GROMACS .gro file of C-alpha atoms in nm:
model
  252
    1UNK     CA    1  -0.335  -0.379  -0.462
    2UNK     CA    2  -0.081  -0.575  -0.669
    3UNK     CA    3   0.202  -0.439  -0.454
    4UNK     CA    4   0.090  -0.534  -0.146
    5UNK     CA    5   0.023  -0.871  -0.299
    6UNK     CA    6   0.344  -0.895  -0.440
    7UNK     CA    7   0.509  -0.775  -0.039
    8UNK     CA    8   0.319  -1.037   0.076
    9UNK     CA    9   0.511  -1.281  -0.132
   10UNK     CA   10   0.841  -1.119  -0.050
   11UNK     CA   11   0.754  -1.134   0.292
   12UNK     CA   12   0.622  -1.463   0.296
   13UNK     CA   13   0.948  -1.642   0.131
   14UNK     CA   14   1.186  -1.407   0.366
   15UNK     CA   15   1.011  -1.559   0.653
   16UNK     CA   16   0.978  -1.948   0.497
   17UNK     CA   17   1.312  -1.911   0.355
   18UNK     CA   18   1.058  -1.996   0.053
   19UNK     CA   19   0.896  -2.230   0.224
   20UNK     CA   20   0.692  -2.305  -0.073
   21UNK     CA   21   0.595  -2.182  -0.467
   22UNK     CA   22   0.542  -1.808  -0.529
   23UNK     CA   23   0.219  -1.844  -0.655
   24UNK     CA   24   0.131  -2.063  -0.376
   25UNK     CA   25   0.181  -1.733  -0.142
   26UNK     CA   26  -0.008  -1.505  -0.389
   27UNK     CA   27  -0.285  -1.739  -0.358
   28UNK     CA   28  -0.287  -1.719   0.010
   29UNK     CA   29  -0.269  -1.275   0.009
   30UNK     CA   30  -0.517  -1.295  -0.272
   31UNK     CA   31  -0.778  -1.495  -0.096
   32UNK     CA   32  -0.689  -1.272   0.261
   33UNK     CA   33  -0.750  -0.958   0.134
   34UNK     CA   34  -1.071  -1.078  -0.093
   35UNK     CA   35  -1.212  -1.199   0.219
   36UNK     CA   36  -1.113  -0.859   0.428
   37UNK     CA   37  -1.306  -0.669   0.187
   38UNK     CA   38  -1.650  -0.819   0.209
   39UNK     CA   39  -1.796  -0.569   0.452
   40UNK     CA   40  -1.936  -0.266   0.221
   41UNK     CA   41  -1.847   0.030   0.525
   42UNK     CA   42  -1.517   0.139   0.575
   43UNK     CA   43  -1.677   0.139   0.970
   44UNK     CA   44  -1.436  -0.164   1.033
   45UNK     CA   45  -1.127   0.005   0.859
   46UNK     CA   46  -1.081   0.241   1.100
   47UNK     CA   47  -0.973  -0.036   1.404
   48UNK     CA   48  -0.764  -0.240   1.164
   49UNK     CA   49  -0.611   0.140   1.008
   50UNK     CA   50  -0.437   0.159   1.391
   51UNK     CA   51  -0.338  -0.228   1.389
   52UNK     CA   52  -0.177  -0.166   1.036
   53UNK     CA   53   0.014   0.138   1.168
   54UNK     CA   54   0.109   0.040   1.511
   55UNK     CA   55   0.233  -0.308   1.281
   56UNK     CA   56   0.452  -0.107   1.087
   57UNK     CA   57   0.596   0.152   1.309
   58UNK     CA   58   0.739  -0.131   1.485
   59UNK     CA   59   0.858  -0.310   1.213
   60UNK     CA   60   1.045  -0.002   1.069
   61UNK     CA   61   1.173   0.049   1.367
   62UNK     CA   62   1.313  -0.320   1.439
   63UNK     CA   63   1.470  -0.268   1.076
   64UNK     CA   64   1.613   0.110   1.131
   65UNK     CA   65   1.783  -0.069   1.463
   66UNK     CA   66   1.910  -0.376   1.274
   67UNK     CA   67   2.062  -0.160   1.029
   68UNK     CA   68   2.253   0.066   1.270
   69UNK     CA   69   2.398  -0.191   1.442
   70UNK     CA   70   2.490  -0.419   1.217
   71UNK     CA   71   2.575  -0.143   0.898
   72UNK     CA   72   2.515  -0.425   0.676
   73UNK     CA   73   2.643  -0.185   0.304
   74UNK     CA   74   2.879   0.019   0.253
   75UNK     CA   75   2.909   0.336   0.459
   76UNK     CA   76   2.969   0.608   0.168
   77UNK     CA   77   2.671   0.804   0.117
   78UNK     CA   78   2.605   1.030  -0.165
   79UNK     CA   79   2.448   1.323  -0.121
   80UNK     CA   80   2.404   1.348  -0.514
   81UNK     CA   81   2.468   1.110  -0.780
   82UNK     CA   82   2.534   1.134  -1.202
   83UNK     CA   83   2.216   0.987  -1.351
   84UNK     CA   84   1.973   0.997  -1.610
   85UNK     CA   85   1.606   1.105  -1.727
   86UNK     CA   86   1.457   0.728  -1.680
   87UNK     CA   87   1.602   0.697  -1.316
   88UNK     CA   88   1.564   1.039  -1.198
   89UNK     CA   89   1.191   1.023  -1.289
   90UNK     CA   90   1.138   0.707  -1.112
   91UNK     CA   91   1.299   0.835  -0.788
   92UNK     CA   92   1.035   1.146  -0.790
   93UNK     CA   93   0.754   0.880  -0.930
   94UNK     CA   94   0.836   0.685  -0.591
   95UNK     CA   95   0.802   0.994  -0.332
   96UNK     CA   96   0.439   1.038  -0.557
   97UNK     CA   97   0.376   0.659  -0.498
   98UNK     CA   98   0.444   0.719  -0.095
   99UNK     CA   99   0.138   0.951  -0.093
  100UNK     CA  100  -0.076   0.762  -0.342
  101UNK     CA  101  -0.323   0.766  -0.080
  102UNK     CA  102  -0.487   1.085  -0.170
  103UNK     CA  103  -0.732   0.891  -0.394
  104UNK     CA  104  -0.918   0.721  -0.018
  105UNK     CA  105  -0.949   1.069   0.103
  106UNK     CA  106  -1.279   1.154  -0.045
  107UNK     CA  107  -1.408   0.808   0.051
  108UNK     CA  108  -1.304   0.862   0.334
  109UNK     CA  109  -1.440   1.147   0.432
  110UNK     CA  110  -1.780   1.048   0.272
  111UNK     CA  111  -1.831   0.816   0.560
  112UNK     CA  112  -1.717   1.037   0.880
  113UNK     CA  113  -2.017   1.110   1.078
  114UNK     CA  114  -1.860   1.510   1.020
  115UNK     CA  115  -1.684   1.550   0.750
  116UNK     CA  116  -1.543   1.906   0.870
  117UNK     CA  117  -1.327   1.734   1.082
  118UNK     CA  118  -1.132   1.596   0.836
  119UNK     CA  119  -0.892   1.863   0.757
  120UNK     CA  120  -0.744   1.771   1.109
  121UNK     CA  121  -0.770   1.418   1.036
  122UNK     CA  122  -0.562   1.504   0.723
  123UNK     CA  123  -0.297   1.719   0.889
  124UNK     CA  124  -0.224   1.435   1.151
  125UNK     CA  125  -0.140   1.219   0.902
  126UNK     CA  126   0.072   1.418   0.742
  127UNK     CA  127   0.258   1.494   0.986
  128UNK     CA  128   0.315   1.171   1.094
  129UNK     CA  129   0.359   1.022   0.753
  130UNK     CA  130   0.656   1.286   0.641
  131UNK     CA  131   0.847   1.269   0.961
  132UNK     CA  132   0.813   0.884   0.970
  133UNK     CA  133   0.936   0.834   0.575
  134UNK     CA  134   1.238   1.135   0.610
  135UNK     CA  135   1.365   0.947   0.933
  136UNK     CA  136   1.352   0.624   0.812
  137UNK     CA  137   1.483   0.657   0.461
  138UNK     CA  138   1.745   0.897   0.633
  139UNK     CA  139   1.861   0.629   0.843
  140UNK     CA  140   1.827   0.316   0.672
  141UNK     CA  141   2.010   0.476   0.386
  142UNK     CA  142   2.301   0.568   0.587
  143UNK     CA  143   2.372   0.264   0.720
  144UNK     CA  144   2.283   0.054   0.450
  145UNK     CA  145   2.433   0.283   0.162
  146UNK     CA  146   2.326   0.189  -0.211
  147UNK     CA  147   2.271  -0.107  -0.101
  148UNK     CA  148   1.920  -0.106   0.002
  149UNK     CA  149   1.699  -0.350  -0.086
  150UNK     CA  150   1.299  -0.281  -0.211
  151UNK     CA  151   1.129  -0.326   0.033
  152UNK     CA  152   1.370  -0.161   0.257
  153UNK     CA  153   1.271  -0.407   0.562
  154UNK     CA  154   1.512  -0.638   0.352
  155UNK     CA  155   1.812  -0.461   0.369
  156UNK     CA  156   1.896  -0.593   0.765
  157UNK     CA  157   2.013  -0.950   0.880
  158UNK     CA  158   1.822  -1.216   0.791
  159UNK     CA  159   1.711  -1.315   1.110
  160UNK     CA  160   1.639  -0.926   1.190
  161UNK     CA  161   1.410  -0.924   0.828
  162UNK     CA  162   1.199  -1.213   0.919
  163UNK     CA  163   1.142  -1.026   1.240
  164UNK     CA  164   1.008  -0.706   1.042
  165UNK     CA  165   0.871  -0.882   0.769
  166UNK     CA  166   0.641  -1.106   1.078
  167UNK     CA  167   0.576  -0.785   1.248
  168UNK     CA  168   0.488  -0.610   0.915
  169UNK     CA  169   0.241  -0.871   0.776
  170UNK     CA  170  -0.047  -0.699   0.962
  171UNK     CA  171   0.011  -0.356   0.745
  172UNK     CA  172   0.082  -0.554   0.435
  173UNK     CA  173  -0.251  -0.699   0.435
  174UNK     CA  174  -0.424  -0.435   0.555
  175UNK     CA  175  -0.292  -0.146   0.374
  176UNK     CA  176  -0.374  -0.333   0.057
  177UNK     CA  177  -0.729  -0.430   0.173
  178UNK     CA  178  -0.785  -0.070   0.265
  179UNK     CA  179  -0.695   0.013  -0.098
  180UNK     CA  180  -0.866  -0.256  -0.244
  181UNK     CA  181  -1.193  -0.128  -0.035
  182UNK     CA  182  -1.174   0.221  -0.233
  183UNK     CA  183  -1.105   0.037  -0.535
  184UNK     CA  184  -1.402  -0.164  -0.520
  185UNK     CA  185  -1.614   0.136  -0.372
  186UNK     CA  186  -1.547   0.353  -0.674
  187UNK     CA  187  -1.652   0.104  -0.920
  188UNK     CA  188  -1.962   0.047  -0.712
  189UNK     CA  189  -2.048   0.379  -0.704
  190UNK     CA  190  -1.987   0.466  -1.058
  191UNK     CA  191  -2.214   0.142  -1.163
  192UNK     CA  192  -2.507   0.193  -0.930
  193UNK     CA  193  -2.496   0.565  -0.870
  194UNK     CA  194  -2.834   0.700  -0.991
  195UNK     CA  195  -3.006   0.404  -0.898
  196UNK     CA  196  -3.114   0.271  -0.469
  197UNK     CA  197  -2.881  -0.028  -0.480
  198UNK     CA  198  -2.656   0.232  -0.309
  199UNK     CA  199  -2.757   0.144   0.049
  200UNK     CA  200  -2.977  -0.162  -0.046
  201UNK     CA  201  -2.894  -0.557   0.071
  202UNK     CA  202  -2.993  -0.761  -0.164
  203UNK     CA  203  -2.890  -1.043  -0.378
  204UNK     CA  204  -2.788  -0.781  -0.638
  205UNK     CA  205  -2.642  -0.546  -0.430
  206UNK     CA  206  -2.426  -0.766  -0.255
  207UNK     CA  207  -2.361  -0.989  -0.511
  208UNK     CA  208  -2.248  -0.661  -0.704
  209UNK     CA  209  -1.985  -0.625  -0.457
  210UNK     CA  210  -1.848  -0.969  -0.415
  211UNK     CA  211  -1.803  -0.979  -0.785
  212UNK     CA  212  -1.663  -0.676  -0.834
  213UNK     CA  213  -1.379  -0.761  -0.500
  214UNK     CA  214  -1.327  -1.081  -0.679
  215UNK     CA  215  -1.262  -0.908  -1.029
  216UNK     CA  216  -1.033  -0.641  -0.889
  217UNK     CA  217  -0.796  -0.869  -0.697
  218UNK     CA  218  -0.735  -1.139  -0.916
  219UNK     CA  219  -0.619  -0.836  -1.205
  220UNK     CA  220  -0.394  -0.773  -0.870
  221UNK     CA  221  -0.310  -1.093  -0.885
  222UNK     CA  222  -0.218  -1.166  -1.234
  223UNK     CA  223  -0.005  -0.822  -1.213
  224UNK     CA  224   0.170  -0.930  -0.898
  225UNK     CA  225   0.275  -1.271  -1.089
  226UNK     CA  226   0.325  -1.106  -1.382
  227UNK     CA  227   0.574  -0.852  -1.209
  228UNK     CA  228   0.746  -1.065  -0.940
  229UNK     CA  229   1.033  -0.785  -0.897
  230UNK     CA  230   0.854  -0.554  -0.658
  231UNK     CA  231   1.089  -0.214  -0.751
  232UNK     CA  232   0.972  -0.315  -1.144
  233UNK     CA  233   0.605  -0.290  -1.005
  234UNK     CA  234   0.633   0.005  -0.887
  235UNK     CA  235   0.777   0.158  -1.153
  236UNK     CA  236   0.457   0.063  -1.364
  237UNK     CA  237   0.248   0.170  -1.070
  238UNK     CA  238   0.384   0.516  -0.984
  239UNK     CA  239   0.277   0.707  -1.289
  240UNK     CA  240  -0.101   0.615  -1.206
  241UNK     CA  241  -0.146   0.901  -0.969
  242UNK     CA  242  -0.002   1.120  -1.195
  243UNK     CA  243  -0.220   1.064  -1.439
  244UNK     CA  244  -0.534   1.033  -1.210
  245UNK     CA  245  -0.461   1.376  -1.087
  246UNK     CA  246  -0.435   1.520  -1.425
  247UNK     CA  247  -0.800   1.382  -1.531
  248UNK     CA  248  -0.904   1.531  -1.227
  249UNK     CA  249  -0.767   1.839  -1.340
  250UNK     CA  250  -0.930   1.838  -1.671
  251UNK     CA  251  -1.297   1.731  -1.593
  252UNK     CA  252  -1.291   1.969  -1.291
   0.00000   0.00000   0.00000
């Protein structure tokens, strides 16, 4: 949730040429996403999941072509490099981080009207998701060498990025409202779970949620601020799925 805050800001002052403060834009995602996340179904997800990824093919895409023709680094690639335990770790932490989404599954599937079909669900994705990431980080990296920016949409012209980064702003807000839905769910869940506020509409139910929306974004918030470098971010965030998995692991 923090990260997609904190893209928003990147994106945001790429496009404004920072039109305006920092905060000022991490207001502005904050207050999107809060309001995206209202509705208690992830019905609704579903439709803005294809807007998100039809938002961000092209804007990789727009960026993989701005790169090859303009070759903005330099043009020696490595195919290995001397370095240490620290980095090395966070370059397998961030391939963990690009499948983070593992945690939504189960929610996910909780919802489908048959949940047997989501093994096929699953293996679409997958598919698309590894070809998608090897392509992209295969291209952009060998046109735009070591020195390619985090995000990677930044690494092209500037008039090429503010194309990408317009075209992507549908994904970054969605992607992190999706996320923040499962966040909030989970809580939810684990606070009313043995009791019928589960499917109920009341004051307390729903005022449950908006509180709980509101609670979990602005600790996004204060992170994203906190953090304004979004490759130092993600280096606190990429261990969390580790660790998630291995708690998993022990009370299963």
């Amino acid at each position: 949730m923090a990260s997609h805050i904190l893209t928003f800001t990147v994106a945001m002052n790429t496009i404004t040429e920072h039109g305006t403060c920092t905060i000022v834009f991490g207001v502005i995602g904050l207050v999107i996403s809060f309001l995206c996340c209202l509705p208690r179904t992830s019905g609704n997800m579903a439709y803005l999941s294809v807007a998100s990824f039809i938002s961000i093919f092209i804007a990789v895409m727009i960026a993989m072509i701005g790169v090859g023709i303009e070759r903005p680094g330099n043009q020696h690639v490595d195919a290995t490099i001397q370095t240490d335990l620290y980095h090395a770790f966070l370059a397998v932490c961030n391939i963990v981080f690009a499948y983070a989404a593992h945690a939504a599954f189960f929610g996910f599937m909780s919802e489908m009207k048959d949940p047997k079909e989501f093994p096929k669900s699953l293996l679409l994705l997958q598919a698309v998701e590894i070809s998608l990431y090897v392509i992209t980080a295969i291209v952009i990296y060998r046109y735009a060498g070591s020195d390619v920016t985090s995000p990677a949409l930044g690494s092209a012209s500037p008039v090429v990025r503010k194309v990408a980064y317009g075209i992507a702003l549908p994904t970054i807000i969605i992607a992190g409202v999706v996320n923040g839905h499962v966040a909030m769910k989970y809580v939810y869940v684990r606070i009313f779970r043995n009791s019928d506020r589960m499917h109920k509409r009341d004051f307390v139910a729903v005022g449950s949620w908006i509180v709980i929306g509101a609670v979990l974004w602005i600790i996004a918030w204060v992170i994203a601020s906190a953090i304004p470098v979004f490759q130092n971010l993600l280096s606190l965030v990429r261990p969390i799925p580790l660790v998630g998995d291995k708690r998993d692991a022990d009370n299963s």
